[in-house]
GROMACS .gro file of C-alpha atoms in nm:
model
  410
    1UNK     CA    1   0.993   0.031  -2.658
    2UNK     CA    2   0.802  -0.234  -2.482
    3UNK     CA    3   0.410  -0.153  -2.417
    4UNK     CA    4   0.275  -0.173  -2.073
    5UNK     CA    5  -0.056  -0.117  -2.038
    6UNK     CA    6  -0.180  -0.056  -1.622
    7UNK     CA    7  -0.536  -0.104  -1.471
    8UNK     CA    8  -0.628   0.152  -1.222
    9UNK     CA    9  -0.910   0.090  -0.955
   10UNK     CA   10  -0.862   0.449  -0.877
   11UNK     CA   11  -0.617   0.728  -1.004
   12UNK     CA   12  -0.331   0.733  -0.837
   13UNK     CA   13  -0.308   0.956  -0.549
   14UNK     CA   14   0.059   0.977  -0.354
   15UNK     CA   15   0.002   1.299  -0.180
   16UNK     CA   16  -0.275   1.104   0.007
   17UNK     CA   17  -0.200   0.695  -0.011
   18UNK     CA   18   0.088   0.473   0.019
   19UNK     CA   19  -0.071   0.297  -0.220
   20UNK     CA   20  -0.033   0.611  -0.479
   21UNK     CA   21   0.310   0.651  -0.391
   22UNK     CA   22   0.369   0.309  -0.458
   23UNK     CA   23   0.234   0.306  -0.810
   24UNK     CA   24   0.444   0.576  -0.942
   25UNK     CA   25   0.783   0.407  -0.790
   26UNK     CA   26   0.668   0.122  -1.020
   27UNK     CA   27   0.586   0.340  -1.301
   28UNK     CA   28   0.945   0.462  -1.308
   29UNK     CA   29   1.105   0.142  -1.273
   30UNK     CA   30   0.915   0.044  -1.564
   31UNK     CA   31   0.974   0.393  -1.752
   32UNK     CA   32   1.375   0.325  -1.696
   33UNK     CA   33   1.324   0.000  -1.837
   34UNK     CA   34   1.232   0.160  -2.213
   35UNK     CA   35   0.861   0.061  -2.125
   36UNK     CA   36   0.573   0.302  -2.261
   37UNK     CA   37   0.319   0.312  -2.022
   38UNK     CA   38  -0.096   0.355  -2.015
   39UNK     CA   39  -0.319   0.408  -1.742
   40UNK     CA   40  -0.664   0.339  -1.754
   41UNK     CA   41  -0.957   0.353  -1.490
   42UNK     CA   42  -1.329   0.296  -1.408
   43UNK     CA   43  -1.282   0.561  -1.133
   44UNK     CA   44  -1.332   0.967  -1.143
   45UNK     CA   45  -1.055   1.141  -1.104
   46UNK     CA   46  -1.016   1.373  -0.804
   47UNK     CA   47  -0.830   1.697  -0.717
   48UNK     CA   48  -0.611   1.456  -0.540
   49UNK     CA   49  -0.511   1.233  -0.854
   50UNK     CA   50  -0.172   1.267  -1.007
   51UNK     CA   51  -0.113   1.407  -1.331
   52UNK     CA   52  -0.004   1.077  -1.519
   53UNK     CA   53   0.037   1.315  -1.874
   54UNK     CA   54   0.352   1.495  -1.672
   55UNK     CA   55   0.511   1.134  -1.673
   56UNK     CA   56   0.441   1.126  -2.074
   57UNK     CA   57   0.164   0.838  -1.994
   58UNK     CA   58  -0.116   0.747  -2.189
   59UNK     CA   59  -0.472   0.771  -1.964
   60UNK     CA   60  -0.799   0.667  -2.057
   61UNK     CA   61  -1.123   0.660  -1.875
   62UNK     CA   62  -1.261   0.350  -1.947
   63UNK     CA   63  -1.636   0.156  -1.847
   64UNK     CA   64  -1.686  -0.164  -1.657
   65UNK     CA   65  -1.886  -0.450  -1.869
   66UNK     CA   66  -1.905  -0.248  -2.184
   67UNK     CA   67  -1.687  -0.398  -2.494
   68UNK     CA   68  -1.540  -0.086  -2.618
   69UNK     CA   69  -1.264  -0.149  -2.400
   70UNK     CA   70  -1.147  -0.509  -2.624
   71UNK     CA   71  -1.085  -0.228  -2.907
   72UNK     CA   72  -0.841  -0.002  -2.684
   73UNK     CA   73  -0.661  -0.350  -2.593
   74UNK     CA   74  -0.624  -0.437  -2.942
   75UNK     CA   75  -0.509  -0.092  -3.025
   76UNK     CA   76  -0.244  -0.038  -2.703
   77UNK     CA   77  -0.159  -0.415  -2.797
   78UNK     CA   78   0.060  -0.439  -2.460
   79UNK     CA   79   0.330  -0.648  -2.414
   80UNK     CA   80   0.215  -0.678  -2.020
   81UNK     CA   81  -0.050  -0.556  -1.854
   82UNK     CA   82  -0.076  -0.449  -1.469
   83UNK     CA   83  -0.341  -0.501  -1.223
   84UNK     CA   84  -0.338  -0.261  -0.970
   85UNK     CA   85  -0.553  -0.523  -0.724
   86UNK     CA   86  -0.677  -0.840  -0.735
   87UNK     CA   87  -1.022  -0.633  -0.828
   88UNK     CA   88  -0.923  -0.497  -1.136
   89UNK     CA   89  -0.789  -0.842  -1.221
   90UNK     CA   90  -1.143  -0.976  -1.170
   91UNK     CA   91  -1.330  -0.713  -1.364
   92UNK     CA   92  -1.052  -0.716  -1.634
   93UNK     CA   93  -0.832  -1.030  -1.673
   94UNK     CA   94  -1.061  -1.194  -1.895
   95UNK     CA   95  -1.067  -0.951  -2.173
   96UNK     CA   96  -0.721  -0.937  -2.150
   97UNK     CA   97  -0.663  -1.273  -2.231
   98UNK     CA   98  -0.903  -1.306  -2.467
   99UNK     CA   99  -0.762  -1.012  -2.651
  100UNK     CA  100  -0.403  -1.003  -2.584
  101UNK     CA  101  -0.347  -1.377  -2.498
  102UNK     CA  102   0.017  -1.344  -2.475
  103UNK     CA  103   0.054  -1.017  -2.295
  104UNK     CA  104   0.244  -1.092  -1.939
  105UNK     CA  105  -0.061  -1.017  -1.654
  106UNK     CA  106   0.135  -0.842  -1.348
  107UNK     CA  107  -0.083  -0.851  -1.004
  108UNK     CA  108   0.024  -0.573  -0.804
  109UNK     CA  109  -0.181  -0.700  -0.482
  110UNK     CA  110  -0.045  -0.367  -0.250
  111UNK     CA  111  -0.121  -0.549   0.013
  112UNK     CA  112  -0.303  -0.856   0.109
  113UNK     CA  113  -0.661  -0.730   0.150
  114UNK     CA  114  -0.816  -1.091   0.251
  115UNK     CA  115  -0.596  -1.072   0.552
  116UNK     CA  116  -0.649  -0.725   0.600
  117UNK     CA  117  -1.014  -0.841   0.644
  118UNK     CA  118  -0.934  -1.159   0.890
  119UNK     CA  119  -0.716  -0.878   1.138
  120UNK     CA  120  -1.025  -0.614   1.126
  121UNK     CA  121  -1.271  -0.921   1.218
  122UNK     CA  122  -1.053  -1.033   1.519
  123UNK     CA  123  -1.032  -0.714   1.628
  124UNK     CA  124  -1.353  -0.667   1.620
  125UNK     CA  125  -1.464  -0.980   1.814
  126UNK     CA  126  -1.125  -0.948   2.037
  127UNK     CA  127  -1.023  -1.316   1.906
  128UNK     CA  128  -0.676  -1.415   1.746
  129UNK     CA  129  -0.610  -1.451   1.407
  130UNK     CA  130  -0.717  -1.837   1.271
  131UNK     CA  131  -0.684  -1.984   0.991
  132UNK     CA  132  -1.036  -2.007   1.001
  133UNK     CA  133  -1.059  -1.653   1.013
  134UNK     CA  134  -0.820  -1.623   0.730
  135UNK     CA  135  -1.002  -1.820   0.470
  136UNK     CA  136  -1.278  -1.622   0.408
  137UNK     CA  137  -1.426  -1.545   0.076
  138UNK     CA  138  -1.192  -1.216  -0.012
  139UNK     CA  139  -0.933  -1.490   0.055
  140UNK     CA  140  -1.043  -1.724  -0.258
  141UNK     CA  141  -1.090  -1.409  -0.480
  142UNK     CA  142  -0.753  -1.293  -0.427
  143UNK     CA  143  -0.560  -1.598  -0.385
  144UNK     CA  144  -0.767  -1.714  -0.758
  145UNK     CA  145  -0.648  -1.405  -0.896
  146UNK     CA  146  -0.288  -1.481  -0.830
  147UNK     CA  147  -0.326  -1.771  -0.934
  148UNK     CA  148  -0.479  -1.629  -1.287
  149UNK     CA  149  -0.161  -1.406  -1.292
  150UNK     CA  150   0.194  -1.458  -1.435
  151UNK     CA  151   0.338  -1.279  -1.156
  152UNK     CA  152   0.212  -1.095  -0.859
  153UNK     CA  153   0.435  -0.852  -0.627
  154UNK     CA  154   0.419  -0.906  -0.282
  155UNK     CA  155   0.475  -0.580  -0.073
  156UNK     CA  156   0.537  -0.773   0.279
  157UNK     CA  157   0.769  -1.093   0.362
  158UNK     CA  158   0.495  -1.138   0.613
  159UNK     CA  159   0.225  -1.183   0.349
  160UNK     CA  160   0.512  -1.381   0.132
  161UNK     CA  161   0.519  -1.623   0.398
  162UNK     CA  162   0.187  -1.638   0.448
  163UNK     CA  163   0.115  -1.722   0.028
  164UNK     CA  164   0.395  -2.019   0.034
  165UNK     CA  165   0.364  -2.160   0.373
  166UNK     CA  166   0.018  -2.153   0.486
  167UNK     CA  167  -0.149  -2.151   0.097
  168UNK     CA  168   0.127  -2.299  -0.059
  169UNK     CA  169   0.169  -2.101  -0.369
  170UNK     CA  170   0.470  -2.140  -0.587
  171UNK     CA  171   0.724  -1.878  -0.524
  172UNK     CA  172   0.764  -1.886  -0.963
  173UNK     CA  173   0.449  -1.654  -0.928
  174UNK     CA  174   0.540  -1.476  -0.663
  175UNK     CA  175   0.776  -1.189  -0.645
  176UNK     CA  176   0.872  -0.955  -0.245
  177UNK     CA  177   0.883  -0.585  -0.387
  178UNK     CA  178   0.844  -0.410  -0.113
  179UNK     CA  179   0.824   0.042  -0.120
  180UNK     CA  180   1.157   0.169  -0.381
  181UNK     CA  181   1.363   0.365  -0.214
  182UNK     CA  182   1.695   0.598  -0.260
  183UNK     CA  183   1.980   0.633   0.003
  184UNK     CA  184   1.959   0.866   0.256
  185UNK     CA  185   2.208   0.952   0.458
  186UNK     CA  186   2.295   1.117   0.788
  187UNK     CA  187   2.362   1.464   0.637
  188UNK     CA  188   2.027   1.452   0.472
  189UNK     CA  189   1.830   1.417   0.802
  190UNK     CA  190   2.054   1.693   1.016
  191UNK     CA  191   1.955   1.901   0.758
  192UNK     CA  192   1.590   1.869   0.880
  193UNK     CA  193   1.502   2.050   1.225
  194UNK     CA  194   1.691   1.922   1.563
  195UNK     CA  195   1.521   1.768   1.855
  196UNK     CA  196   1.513   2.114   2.019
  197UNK     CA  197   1.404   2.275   1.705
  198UNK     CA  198   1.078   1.990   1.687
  199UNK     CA  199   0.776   1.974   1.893
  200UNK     CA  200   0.465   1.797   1.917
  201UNK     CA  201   0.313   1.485   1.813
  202UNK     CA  202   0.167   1.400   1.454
  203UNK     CA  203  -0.068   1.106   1.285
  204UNK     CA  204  -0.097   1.108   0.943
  205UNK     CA  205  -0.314   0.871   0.730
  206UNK     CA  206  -0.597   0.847   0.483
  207UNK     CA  207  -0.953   0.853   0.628
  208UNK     CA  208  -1.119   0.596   0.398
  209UNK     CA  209  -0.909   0.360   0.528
  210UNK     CA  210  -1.043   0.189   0.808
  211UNK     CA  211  -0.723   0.114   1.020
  212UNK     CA  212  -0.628   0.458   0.994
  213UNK     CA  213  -0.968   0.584   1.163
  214UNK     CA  214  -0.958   0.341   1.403
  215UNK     CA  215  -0.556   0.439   1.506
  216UNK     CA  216  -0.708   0.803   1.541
  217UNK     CA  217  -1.008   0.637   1.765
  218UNK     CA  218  -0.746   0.458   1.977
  219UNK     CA  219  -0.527   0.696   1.964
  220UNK     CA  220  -0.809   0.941   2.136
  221UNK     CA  221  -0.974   0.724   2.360
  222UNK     CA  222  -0.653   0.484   2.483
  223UNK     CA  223  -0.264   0.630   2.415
  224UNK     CA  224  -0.345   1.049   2.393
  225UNK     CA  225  -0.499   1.149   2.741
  226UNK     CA  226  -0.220   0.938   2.874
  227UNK     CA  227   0.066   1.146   2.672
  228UNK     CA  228  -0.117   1.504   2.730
  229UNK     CA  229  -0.128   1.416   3.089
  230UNK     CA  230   0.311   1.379   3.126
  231UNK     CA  231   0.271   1.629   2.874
  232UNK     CA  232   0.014   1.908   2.920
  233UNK     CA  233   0.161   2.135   2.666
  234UNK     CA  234   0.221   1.925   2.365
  235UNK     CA  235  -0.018   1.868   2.084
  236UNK     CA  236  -0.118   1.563   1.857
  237UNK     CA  237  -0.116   1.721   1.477
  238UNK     CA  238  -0.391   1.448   1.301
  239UNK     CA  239  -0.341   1.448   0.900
  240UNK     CA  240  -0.514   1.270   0.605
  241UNK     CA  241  -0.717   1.281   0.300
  242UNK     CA  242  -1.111   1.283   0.292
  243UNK     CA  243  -1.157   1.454   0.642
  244UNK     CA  244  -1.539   1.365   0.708
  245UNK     CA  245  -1.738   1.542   0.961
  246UNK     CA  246  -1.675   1.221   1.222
  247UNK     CA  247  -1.362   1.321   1.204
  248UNK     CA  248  -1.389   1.704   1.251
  249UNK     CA  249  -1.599   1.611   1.589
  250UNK     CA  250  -1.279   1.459   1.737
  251UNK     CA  251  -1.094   1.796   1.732
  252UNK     CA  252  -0.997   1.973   2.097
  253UNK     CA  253  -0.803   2.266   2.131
  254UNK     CA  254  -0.792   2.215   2.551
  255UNK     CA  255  -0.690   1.810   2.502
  256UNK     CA  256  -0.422   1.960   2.253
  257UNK     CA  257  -0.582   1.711   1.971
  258UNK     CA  258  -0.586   1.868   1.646
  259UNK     CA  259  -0.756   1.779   1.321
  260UNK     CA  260  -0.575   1.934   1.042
  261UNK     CA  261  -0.676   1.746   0.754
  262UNK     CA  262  -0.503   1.701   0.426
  263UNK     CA  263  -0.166   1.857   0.372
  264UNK     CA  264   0.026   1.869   0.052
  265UNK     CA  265   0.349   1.887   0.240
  266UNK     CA  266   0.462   1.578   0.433
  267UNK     CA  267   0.854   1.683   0.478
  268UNK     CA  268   0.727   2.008   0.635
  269UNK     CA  269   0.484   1.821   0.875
  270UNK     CA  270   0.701   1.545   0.919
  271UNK     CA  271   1.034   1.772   0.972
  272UNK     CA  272   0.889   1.998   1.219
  273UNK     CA  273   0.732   1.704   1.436
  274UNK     CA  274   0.908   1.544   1.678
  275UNK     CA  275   0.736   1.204   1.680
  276UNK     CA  276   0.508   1.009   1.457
  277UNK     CA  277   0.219   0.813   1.672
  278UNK     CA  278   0.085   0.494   1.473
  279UNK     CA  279  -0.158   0.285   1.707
  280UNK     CA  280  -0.229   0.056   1.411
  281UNK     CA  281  -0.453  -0.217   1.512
  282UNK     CA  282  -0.550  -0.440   1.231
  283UNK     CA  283  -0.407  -0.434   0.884
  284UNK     CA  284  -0.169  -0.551   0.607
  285UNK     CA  285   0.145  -0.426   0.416
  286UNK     CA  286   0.366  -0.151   0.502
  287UNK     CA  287   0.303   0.123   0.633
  288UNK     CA  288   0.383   0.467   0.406
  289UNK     CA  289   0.344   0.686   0.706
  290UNK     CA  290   0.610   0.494   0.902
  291UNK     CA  291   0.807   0.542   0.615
  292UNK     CA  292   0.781   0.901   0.563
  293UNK     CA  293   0.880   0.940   0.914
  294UNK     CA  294   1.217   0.734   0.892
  295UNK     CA  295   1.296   0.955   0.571
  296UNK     CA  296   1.205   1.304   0.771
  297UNK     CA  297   1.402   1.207   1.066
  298UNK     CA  298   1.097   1.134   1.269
  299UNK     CA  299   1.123   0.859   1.503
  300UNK     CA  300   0.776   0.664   1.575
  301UNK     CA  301   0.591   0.449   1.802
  302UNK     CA  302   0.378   0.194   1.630
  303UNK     CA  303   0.237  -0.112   1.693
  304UNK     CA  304   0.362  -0.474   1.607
  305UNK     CA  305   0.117  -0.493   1.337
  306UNK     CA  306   0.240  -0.148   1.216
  307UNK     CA  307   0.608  -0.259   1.227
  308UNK     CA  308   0.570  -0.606   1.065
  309UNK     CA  309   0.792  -0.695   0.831
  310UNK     CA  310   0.932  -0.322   0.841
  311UNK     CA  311   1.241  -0.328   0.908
  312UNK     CA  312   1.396  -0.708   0.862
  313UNK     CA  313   1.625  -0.755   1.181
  314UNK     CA  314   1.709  -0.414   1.244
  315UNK     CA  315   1.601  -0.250   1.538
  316UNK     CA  316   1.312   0.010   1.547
  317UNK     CA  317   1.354   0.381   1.450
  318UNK     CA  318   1.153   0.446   1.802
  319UNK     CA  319   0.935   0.217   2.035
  320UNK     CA  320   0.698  -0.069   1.918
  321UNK     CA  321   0.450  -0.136   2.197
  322UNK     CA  322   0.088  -0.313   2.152
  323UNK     CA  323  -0.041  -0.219   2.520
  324UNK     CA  324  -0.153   0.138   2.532
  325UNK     CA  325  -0.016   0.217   2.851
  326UNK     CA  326   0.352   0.157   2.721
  327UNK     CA  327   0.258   0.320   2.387
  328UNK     CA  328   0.204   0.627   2.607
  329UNK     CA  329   0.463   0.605   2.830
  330UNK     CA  330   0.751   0.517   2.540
  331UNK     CA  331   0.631   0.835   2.363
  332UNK     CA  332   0.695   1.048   2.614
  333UNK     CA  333   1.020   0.930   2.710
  334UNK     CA  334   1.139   0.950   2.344
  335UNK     CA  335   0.939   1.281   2.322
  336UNK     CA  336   1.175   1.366   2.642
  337UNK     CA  337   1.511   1.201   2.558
  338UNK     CA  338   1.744   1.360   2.310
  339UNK     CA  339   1.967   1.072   2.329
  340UNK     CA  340   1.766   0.813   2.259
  341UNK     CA  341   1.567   1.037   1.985
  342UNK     CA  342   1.871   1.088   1.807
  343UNK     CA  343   1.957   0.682   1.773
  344UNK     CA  344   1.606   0.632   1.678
  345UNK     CA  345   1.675   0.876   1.367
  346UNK     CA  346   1.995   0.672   1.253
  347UNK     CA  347   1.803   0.347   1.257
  348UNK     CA  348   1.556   0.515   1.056
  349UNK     CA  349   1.823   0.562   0.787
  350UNK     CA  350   1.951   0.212   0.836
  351UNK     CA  351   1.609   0.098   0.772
  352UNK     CA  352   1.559   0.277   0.465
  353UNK     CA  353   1.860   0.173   0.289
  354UNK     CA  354   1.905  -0.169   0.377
  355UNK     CA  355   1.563  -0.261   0.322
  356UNK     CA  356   1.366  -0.058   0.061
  357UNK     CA  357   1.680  -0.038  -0.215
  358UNK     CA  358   1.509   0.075  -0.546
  359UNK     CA  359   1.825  -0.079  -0.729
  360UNK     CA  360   1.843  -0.371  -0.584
  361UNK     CA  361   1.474  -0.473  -0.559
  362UNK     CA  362   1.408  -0.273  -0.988
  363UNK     CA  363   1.716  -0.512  -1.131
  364UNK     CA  364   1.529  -0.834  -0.939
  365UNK     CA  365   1.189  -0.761  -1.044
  366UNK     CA  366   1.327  -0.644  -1.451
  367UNK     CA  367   1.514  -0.980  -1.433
  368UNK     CA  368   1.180  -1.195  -1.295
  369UNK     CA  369   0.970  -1.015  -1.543
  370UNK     CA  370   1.225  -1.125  -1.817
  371UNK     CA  371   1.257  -1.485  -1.710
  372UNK     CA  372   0.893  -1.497  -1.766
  373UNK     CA  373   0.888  -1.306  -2.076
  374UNK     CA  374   1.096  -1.545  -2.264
  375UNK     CA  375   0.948  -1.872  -2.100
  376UNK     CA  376   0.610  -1.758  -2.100
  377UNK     CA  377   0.457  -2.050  -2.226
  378UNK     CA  378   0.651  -2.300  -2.024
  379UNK     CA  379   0.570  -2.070  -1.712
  380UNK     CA  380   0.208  -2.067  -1.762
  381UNK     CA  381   0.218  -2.456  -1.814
  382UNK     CA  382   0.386  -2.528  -1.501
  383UNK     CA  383   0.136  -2.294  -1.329
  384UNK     CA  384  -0.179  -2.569  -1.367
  385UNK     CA  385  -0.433  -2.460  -1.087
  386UNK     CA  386  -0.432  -2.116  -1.279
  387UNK     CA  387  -0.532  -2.220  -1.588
  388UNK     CA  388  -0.800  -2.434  -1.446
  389UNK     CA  389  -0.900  -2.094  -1.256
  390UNK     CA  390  -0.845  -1.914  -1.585
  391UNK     CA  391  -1.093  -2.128  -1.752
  392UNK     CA  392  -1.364  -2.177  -1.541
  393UNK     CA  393  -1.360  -1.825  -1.395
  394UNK     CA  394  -1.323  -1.667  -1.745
  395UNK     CA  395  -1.626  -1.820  -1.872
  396UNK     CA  396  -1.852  -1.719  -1.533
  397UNK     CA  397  -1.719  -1.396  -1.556
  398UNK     CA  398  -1.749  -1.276  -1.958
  399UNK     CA  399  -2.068  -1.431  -1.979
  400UNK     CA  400  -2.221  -1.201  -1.635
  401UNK     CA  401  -1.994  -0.951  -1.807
  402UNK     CA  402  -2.192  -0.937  -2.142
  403UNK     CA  403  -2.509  -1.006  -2.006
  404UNK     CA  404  -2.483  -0.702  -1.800
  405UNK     CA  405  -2.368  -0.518  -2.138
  406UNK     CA  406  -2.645  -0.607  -2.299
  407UNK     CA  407  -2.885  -0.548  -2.042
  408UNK     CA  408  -2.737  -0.166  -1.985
  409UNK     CA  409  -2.784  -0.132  -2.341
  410UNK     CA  410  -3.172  -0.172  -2.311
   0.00000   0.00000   0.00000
């Protein structure tokens, strides 16, 4: 058994993030691949953090600048370690080095959040996305982090593209995993409810998340009044985790737009809906919500930003529309059309299981992570600008690091 130690900014949380979800898909590639597996974390737990000790892992709670954690390293003694974000990487990577020097560091960057930042800023000042825009300084700390990293998983071709071509970053550090996946297949779904056996609209996301509040925003103020109007007696069904009271206020019985908060059941939610509405309009990654809704048999209408690098060159389990007016007006007439509805759910399927293969993409990443392994110090000599980042960051770093250990200790 291999050890496989993995740094948590938070606890995992699937019933509530993508980014949860996505965690434990790579925990059980790793489990299947005779790794033994540790979680650790900074963060509190919640009643929405998944029980790693059902999965036989390891959890600790650990503290930020405070030594005690070099001892746990030294004791786990991990033959790779897993950065959950290029954060953790920051407040981490050091120590890890310093202590297991020949452990394999894994970024897991779920999505790129320095261009996440660029597309919220555009938005905000109605401008298009330059590359001015895009260096910013989230973009050095993340980019440095990969950089400090053996290998970091990509979840997006989009955001591939955008590390090789625009910041020209080796692809020997870079590996495309996108969301790990089984087959479905047409029985599956027509298992689910029928089109005449679904009704209403639903939006599901995550609250803390910005681009999910603003889709609920636009999706209030732009796309819904337009719907309700073709189609007075339908509802929009809003979902997500950490419901705040800004949220509560948007709630209207008479506009049929209902907050229902956190639900612990997406296939019932998803199954009984008839079409998932994601106005995203800034972002990065994939989406899990679009995702959900291809594996319930929901068809959606999203945006081009929610749809990049979805679904390769297949066509669209719904509509993808970026003016509001044909949002609207594309959701009713799938909301209407059983035809159409019904293609929309087999392209969902096609979606799934030509491009989110858990055995094709596990054996690729297993294989990568191997390469490495055996080549690791030929790998990490070809990779120069990280260990100039390595040592000059490592040194600014530990030293803030320690004196803000000693100064807690006073």
């Amino acid at each position: 058994m291999k050890n496989l130690l993995i740094i948590g900014f938070i606890w995992p949380e699937p019933s509530s993030t993508a980014a949860g979800t996505r965690m434990l898909q790579l925990i059980e590639l790793f489990q299947k691949n005779n790794y033994n597996i540790t979680f650790v974390s900074t963060s509190l737990k919640t009643d929405k953090s998944y029980l790693l000790e059902k999965l036989n892992i390891n959890t600790y709670d650990i503290q930020l600048n405070n030594s005690s954690f070099d001892k746990l390293l030294t004791e786990i003694n991990p033959d790779a370690v897993l950065f959950d974000r290029y954060l953790t990487e920051e407040q981490f990577g050091w120590r890890v080095l310093e202590n297991c020097p020949n452990a394999l560091k894994i970024l897991d960057t779920e999505d790129l959040h320095f261009l996440r930042f660029a597309r919220q800023q555009t938005y905000k000042n109605n401008s298009k996305l330059t590359l001015d825009l895009l260096v910013n300084d989230v973009t050095k700390r993340e980019i440095a982090s990969i950089y400090r990293c053996d290998l970091s998983l990509i979840i997006s071709k989009f955001e591939m593209n955008l590390l090789t071509k625009t910041f020209k970053i080796s692809k020997s550090i870079l590996k495309y995993i996108p969301f790990l996946l089984d087959n479905i297949n047409l029985e599956k779904i027509k298992s689910y409810p029928n089109f005449k056996n679904r009704q209403h609209f639903i939006s599901i996301g995550n609250f803390k998340h910005e681009p999910n509040w603003n889709a609920v925003l636009y999706l209030k103020n732009h796309i819904w009044p337009k719907i309700h109007k073709d189609l007075p007696n339908s509802q929009l069904h809003i979902y997500g985790a950490y419901c705040t009271d800004k949220v509560l206020q948007l709630h209207n019985v008479n506009d049929g737009f209902l907050i229902k908060g956190w639900t612990d059941n997406l296939e019932k939610v998803f199954t009984n809906s008839k079409i998932c509405l994601a106005p995203i309009q800034f972002g990065a990654g994939l989406k899990g919500k679009l995702i959900n809704a291809m594996e319930f048999g929901t068809p959606s209408v999203t945006t081009s930003i929610g749809a990049e690098s979805m679904s390769g060159n297949l066509k669209w389990n719904g509509f993808i529309c970026d003016d509001p007016n044909e949002f609207a007006l594309k959701a009713v007439e799938l909301y209407k059309n059983e035809k159409i509805w019904e293609n929309s759910q087999v392209k969902g399927i096609e979606i799934i299981n030509k491009c989110y293969s858990k055995l094709k993409f596990s054996k690729k990443l297993i294989r990568k992570i191997e390469e490495i392994t055996n080549n690791l110090e030929a790998h990490r000599q070809h990779n120069f600008i990280g260990s100039i980042l390595q040592y000059h960051t490592l040194k600014s770093t530990k030293y803030m690091s320690k004196w803000i250990e000693e100064k807690n200790k006073n």
